[in-house]
Short mmCIF file of N, CA, C and O in Angstrom, two decimals:
data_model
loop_
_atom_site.label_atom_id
_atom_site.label_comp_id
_atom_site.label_asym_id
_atom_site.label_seq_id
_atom_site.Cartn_x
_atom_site.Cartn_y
_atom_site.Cartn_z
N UNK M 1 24.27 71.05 25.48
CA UNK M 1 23.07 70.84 24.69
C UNK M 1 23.45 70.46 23.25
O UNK M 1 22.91 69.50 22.70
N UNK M 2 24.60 71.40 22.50
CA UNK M 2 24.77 70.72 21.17
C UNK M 2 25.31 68.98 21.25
O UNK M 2 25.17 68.07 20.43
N UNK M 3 25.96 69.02 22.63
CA UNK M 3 26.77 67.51 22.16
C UNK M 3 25.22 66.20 22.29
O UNK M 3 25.16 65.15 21.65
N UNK M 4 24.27 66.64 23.18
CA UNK M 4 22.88 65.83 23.04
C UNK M 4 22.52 65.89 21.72
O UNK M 4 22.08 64.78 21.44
N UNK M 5 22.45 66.83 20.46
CA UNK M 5 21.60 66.79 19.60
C UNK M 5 22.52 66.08 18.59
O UNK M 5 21.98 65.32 17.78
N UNK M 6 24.15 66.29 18.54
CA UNK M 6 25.18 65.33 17.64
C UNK M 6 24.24 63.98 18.10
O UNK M 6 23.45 63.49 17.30
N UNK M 7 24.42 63.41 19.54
CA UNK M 7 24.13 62.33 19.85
C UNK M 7 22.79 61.69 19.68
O UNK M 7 22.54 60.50 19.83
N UNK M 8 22.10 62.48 19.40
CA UNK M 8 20.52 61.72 18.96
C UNK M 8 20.63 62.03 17.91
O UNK M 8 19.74 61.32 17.46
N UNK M 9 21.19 62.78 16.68
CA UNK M 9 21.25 62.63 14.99
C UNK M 9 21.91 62.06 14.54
O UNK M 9 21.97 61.85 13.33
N UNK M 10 22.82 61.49 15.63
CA UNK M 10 23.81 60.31 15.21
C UNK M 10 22.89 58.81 15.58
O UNK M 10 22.78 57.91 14.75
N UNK M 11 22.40 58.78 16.73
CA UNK M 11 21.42 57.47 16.72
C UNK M 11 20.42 57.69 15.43
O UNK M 11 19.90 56.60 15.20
N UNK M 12 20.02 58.58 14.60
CA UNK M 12 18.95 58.21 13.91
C UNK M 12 19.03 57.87 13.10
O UNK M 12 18.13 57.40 12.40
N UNK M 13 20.83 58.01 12.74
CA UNK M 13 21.35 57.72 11.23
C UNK M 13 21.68 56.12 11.27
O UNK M 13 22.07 55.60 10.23
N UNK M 14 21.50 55.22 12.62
CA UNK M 14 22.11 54.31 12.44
C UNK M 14 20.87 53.28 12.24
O UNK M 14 19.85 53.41 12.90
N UNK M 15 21.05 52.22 11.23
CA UNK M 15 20.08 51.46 10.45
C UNK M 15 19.09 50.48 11.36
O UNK M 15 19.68 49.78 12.18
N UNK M 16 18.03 50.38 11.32
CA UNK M 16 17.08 49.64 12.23
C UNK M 16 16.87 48.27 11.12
O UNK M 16 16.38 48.42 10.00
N UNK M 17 17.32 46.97 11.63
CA UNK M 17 16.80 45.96 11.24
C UNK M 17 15.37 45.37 11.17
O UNK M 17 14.72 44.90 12.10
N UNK M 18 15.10 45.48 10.11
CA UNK M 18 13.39 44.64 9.74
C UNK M 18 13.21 43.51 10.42
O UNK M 18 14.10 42.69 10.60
N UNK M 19 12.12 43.40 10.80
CA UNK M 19 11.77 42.29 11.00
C UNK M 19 11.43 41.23 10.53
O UNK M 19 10.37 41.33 9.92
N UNK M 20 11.95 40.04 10.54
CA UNK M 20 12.56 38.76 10.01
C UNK M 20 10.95 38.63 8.98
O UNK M 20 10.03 39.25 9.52
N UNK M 21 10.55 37.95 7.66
CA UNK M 21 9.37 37.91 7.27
C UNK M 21 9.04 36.29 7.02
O UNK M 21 9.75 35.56 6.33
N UNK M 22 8.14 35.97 7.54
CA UNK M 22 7.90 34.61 7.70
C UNK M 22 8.07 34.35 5.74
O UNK M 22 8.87 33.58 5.22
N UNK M 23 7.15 35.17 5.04
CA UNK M 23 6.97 34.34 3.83
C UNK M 23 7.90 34.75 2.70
O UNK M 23 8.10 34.34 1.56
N UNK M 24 8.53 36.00 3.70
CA UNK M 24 9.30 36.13 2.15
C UNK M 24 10.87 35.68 2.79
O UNK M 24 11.81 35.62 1.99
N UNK M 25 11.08 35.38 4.24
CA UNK M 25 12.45 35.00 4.86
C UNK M 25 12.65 33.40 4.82
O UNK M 25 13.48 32.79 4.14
N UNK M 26 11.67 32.83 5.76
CA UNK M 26 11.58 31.64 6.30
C UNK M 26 10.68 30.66 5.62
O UNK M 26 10.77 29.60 6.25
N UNK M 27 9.79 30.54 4.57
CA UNK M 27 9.06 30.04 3.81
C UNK M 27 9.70 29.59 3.01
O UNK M 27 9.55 28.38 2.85
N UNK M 28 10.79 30.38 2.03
CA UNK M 28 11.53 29.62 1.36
C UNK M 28 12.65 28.61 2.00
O UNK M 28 12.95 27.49 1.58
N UNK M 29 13.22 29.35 3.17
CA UNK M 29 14.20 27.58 3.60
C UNK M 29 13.52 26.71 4.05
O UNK M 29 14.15 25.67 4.25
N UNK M 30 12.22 26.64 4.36
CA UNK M 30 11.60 25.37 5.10
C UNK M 30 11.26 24.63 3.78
O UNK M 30 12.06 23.78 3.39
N UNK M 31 10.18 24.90 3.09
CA UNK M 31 10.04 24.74 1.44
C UNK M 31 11.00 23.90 0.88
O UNK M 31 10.69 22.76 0.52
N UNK M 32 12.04 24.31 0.79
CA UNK M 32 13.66 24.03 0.11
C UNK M 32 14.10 22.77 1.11
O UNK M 32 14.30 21.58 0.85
N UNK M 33 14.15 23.29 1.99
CA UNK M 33 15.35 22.43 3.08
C UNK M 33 14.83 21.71 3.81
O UNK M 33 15.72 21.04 4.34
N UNK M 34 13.37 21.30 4.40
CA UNK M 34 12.40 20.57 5.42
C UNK M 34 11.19 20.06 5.21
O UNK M 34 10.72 19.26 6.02
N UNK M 35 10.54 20.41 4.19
CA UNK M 35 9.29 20.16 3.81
C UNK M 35 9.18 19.19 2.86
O UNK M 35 8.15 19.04 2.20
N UNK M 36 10.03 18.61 2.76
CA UNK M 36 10.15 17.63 2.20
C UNK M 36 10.02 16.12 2.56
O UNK M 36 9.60 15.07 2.06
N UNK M 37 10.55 16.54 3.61
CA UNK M 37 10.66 15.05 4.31
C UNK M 37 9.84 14.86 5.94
O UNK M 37 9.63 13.92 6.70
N UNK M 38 9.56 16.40 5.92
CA UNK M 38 8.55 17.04 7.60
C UNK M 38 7.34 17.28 7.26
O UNK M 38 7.03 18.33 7.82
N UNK M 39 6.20 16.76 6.46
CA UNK M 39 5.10 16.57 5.52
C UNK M 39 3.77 15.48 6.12
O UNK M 39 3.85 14.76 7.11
N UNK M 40 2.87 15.59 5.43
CA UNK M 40 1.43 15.08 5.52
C UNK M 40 2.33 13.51 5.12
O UNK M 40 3.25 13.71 4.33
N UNK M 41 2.20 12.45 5.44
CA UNK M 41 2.25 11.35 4.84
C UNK M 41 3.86 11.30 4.65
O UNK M 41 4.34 10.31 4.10
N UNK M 42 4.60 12.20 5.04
CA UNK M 42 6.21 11.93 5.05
C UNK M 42 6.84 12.38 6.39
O UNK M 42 7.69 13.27 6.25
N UNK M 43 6.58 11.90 7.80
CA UNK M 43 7.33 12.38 8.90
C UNK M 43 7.97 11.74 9.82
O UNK M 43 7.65 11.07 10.79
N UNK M 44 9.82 12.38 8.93
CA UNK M 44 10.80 11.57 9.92
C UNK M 44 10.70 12.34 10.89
O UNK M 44 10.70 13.57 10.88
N UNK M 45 10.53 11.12 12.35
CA UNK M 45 10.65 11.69 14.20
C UNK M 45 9.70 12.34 14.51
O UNK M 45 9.71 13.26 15.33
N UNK M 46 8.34 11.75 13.60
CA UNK M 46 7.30 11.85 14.17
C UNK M 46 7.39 13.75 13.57
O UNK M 46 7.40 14.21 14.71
N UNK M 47 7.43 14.42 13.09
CA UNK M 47 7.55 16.17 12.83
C UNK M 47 6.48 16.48 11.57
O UNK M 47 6.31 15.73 10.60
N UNK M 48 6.05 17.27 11.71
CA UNK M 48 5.45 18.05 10.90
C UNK M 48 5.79 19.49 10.18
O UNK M 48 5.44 20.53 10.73
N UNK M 49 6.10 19.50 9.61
CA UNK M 49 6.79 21.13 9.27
C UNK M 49 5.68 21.63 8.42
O UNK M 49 5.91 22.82 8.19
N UNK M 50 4.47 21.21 7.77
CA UNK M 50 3.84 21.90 6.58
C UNK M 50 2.81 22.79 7.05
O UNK M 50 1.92 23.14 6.27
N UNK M 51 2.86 23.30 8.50
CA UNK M 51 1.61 24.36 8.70
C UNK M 51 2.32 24.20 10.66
O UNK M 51 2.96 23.41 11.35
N UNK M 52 1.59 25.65 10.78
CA UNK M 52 2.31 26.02 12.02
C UNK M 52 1.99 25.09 13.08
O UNK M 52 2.78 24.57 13.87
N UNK M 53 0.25 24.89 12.99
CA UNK M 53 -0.14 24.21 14.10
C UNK M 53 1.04 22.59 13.98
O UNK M 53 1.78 22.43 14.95
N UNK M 54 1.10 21.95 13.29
CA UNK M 54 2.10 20.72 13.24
C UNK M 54 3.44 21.07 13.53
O UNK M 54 4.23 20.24 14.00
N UNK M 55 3.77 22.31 13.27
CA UNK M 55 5.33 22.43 13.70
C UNK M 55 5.50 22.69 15.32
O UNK M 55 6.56 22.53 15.93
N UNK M 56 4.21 23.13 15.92
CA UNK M 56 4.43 23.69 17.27
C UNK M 56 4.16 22.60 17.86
O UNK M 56 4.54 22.52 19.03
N UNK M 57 3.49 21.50 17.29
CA UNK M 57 3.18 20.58 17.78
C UNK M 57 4.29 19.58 18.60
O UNK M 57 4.23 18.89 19.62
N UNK M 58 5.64 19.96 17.32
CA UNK M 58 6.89 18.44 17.59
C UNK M 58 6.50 17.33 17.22
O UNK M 58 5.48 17.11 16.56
N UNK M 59 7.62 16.20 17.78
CA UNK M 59 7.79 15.32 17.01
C UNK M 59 8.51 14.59 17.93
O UNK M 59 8.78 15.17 18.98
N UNK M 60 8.95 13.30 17.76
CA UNK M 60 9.44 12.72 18.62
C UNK M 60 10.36 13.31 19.56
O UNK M 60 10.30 13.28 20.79
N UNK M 61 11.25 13.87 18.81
CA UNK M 61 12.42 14.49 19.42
C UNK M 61 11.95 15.73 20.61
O UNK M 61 12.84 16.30 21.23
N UNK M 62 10.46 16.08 20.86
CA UNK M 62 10.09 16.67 21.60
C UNK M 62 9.67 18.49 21.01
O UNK M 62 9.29 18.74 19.86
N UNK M 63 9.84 19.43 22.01
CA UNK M 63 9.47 21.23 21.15
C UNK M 63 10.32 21.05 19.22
O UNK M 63 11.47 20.64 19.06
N UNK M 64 9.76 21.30 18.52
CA UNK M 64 10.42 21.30 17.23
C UNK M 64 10.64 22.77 17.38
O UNK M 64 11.76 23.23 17.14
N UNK M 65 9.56 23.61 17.79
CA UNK M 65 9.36 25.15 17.37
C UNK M 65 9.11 25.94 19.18
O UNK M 65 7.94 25.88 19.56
N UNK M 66 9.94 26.50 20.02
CA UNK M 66 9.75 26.90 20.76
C UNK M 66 9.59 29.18 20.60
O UNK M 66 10.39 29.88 21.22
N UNK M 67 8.74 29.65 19.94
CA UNK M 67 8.56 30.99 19.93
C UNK M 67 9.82 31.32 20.77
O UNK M 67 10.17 30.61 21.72
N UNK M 68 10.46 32.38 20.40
CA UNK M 68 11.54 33.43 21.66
C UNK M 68 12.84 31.93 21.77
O UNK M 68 13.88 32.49 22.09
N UNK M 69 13.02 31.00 21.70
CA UNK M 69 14.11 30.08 21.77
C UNK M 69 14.45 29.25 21.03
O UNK M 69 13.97 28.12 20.94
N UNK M 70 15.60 29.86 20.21
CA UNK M 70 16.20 28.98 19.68
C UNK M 70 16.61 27.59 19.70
O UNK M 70 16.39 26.59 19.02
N UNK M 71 17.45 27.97 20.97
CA UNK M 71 18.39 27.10 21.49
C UNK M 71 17.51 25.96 22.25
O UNK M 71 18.16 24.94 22.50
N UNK M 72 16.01 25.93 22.72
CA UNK M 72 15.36 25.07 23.04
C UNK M 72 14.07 25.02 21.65
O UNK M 72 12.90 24.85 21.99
N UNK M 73 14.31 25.14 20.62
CA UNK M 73 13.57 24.60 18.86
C UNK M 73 14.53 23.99 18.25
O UNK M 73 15.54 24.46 17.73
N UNK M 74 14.14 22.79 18.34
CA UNK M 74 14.83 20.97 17.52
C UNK M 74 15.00 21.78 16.55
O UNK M 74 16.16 22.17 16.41
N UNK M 75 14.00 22.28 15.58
CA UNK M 75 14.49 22.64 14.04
C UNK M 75 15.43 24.08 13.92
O UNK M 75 15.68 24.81 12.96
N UNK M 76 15.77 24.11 15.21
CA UNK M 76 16.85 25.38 14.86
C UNK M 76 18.40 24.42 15.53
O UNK M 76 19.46 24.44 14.90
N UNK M 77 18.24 23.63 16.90
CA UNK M 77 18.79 23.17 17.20
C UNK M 77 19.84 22.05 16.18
O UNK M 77 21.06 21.96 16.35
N UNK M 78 19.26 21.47 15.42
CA UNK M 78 19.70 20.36 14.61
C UNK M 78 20.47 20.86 13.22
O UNK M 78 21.20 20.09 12.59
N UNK M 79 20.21 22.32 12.77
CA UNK M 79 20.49 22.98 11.80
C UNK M 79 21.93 23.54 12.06
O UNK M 79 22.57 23.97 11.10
N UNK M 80 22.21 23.54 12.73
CA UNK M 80 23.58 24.16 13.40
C UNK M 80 24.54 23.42 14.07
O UNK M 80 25.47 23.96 14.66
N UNK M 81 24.38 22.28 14.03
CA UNK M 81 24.92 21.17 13.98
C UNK M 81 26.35 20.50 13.56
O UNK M 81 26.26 20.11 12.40
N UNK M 82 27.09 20.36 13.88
CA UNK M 82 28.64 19.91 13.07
C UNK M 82 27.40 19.30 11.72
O UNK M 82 26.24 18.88 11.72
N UNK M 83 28.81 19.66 10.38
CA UNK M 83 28.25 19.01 9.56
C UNK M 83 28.12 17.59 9.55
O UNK M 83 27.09 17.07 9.13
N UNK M 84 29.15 16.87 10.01
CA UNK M 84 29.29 15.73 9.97
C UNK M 84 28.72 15.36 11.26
O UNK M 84 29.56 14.72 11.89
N UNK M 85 27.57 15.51 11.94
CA UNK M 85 26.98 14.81 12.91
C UNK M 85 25.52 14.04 12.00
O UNK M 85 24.80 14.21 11.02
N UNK M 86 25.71 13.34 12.87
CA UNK M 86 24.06 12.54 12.02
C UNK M 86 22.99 12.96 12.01
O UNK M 86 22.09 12.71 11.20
N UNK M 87 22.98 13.88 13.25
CA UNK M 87 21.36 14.43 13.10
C UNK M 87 21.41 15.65 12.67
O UNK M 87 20.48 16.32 13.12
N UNK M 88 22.46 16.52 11.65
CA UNK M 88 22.59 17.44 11.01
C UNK M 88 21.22 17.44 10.26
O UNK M 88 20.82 16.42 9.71
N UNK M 89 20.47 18.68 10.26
CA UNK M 89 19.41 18.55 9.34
C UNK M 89 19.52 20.44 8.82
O UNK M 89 19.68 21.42 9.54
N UNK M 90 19.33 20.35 7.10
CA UNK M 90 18.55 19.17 6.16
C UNK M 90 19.94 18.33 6.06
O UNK M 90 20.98 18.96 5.87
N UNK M 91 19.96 16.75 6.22
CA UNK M 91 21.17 15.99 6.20
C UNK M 91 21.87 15.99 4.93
O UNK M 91 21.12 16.00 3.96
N UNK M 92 23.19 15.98 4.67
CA UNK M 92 23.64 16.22 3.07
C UNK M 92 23.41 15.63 2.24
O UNK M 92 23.51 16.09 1.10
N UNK M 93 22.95 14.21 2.50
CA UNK M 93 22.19 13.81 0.95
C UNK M 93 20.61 14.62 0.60
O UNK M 93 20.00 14.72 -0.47
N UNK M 94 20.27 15.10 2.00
CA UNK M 94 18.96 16.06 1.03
C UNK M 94 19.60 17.82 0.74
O UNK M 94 18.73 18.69 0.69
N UNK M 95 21.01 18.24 0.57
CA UNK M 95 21.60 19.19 0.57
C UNK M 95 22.39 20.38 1.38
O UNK M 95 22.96 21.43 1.10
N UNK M 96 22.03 19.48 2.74
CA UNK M 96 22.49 20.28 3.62
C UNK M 96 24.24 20.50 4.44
O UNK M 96 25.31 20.18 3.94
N UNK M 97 24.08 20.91 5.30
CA UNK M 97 23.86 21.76 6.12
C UNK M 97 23.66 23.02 5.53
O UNK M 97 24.30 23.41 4.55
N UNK M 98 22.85 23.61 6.06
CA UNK M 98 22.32 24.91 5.52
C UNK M 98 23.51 25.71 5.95
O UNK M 98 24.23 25.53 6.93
N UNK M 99 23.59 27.02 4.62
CA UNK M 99 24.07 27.96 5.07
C UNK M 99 24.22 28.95 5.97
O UNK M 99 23.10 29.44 6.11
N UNK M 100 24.99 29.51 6.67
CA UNK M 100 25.18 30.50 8.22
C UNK M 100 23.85 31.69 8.24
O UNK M 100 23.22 32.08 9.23
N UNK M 101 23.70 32.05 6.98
CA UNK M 101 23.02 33.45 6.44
C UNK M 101 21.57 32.58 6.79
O UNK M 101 20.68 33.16 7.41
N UNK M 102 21.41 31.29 6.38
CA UNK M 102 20.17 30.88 6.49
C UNK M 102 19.90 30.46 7.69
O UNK M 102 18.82 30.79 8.16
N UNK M 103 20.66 29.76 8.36
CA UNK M 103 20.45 29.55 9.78
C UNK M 103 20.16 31.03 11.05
O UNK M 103 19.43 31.15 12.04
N UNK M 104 20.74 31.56 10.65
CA UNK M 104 20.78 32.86 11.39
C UNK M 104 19.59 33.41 11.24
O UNK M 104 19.06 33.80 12.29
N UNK M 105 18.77 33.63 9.81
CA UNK M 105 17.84 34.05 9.62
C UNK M 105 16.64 33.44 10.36
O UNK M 105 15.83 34.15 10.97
N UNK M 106 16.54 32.00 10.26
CA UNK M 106 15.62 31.46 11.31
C UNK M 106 15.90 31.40 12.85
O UNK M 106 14.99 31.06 13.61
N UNK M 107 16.98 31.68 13.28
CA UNK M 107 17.42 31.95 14.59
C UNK M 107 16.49 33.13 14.83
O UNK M 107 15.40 33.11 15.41
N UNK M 108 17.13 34.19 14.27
CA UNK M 108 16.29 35.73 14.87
C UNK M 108 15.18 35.73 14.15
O UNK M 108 14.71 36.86 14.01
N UNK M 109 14.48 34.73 13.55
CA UNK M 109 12.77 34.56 13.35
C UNK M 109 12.42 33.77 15.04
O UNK M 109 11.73 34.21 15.96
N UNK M 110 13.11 32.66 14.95
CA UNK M 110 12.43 32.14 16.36
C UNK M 110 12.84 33.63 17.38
O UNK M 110 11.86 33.97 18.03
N UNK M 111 13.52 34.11 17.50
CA UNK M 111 14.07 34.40 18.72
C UNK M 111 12.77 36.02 18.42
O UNK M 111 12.35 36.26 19.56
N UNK M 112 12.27 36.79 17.67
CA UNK M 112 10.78 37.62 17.67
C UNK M 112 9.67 36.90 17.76
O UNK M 112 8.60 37.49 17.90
N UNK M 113 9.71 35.61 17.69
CA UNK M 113 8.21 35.03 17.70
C UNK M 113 8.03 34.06 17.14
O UNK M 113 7.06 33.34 17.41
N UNK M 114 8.78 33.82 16.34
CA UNK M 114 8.22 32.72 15.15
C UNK M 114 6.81 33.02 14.32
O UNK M 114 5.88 32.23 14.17
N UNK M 115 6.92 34.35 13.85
CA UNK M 115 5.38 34.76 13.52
C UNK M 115 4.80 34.08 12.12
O UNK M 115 4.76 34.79 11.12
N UNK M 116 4.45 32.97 12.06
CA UNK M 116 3.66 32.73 11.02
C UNK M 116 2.61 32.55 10.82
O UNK M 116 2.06 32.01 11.78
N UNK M 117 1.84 32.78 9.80
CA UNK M 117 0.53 32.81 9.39
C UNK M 117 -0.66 31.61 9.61
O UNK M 117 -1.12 30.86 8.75
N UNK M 118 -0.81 31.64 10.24
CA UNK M 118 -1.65 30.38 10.74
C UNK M 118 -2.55 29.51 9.79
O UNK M 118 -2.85 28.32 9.87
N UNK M 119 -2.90 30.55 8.78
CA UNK M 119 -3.42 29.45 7.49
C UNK M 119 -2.63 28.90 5.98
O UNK M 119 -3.31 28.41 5.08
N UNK M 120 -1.34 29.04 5.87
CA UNK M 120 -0.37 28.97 5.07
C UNK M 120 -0.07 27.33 5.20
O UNK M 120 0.34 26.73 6.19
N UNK M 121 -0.36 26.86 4.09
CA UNK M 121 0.22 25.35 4.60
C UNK M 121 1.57 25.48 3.21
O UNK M 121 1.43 25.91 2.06
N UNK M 122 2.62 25.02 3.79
CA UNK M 122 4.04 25.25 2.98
C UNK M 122 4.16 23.51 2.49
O UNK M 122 4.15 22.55 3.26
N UNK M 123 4.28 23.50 0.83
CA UNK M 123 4.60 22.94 0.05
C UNK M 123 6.23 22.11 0.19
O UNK M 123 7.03 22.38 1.09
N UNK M 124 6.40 21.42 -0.53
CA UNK M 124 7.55 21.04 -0.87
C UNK M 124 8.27 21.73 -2.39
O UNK M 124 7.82 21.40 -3.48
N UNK M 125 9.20 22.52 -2.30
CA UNK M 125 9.48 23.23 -3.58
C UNK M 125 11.16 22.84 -4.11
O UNK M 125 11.69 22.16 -3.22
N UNK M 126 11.84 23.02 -4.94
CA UNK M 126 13.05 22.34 -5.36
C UNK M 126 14.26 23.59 -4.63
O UNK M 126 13.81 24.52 -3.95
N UNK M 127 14.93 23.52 -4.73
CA UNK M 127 16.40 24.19 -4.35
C UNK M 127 16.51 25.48 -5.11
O UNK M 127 17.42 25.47 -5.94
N UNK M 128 16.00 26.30 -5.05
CA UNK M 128 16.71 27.29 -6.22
C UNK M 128 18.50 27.94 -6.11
O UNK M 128 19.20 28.38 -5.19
N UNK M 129 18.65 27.74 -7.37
CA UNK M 129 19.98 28.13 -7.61
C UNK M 129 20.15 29.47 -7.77
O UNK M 129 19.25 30.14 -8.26
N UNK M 130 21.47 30.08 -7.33
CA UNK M 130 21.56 31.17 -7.45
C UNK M 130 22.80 31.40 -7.88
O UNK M 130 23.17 32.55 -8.11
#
């Protein structure tokens, strides 16, 4: 009986990861890194990135945003990309390839849901430096 209670005060001590936050996680890399050029009146491959309903929608290239899959969402798919492939996106003249920390972060956003706010339409905003 004591070695059960080590073993469940030892699970309680160990840290539970938050869940990914659309506006304060994933709002800023789309903003920064996609919304720029995935826009009302600006869409390369046919994509929409500035509001959910357009991102779930796709784009030429077919699912942009598949909820629960990464590995089948173009905009997670293309982000992870050799740098030097062409369809690396955001491509390096608009600053990319995104960083591991940032890619990852939208990985395990798609891979809970892709939960975003259904009335949020996301801007185009500059790079912040850090």
């Amino acid at each position: 009986m004591r070695h059960l209670a080590l073993a469940i005060s030892s699970a309680a001590a160990l840290p539970v990861s938050a869940a990914v936050d659309f506006v304060k996680d994933i709002q800023p890399i789309f903003e920064q890194h996609c919304v720029g050029c995935q826009r009302e009146g600006n869409t390369k491959g046919g994509l929409r990135m500035d509001t959910k309903a357009q991102t779930l929608k796709g784009g030429e290239s077919g699912d942009s945003l598949v909820p629960g899959k990464p590995d089948k969402s173009f905009i997670y798919t293309t982000m992870v990309l050799d740098a030097n492939d062409d369809l690396v996106m955001p491509p390096k003249k608009k600053g990319g390839p995104l960083a591991k920390d940032k890619t990852d972060l939208v990985k395990q956003w798609i891979l809970e849901g892709a939960s975003w706010p259904d009335d949020l339409k996301l801007i185009t905003r500059k790079i912040e430096q850090v």
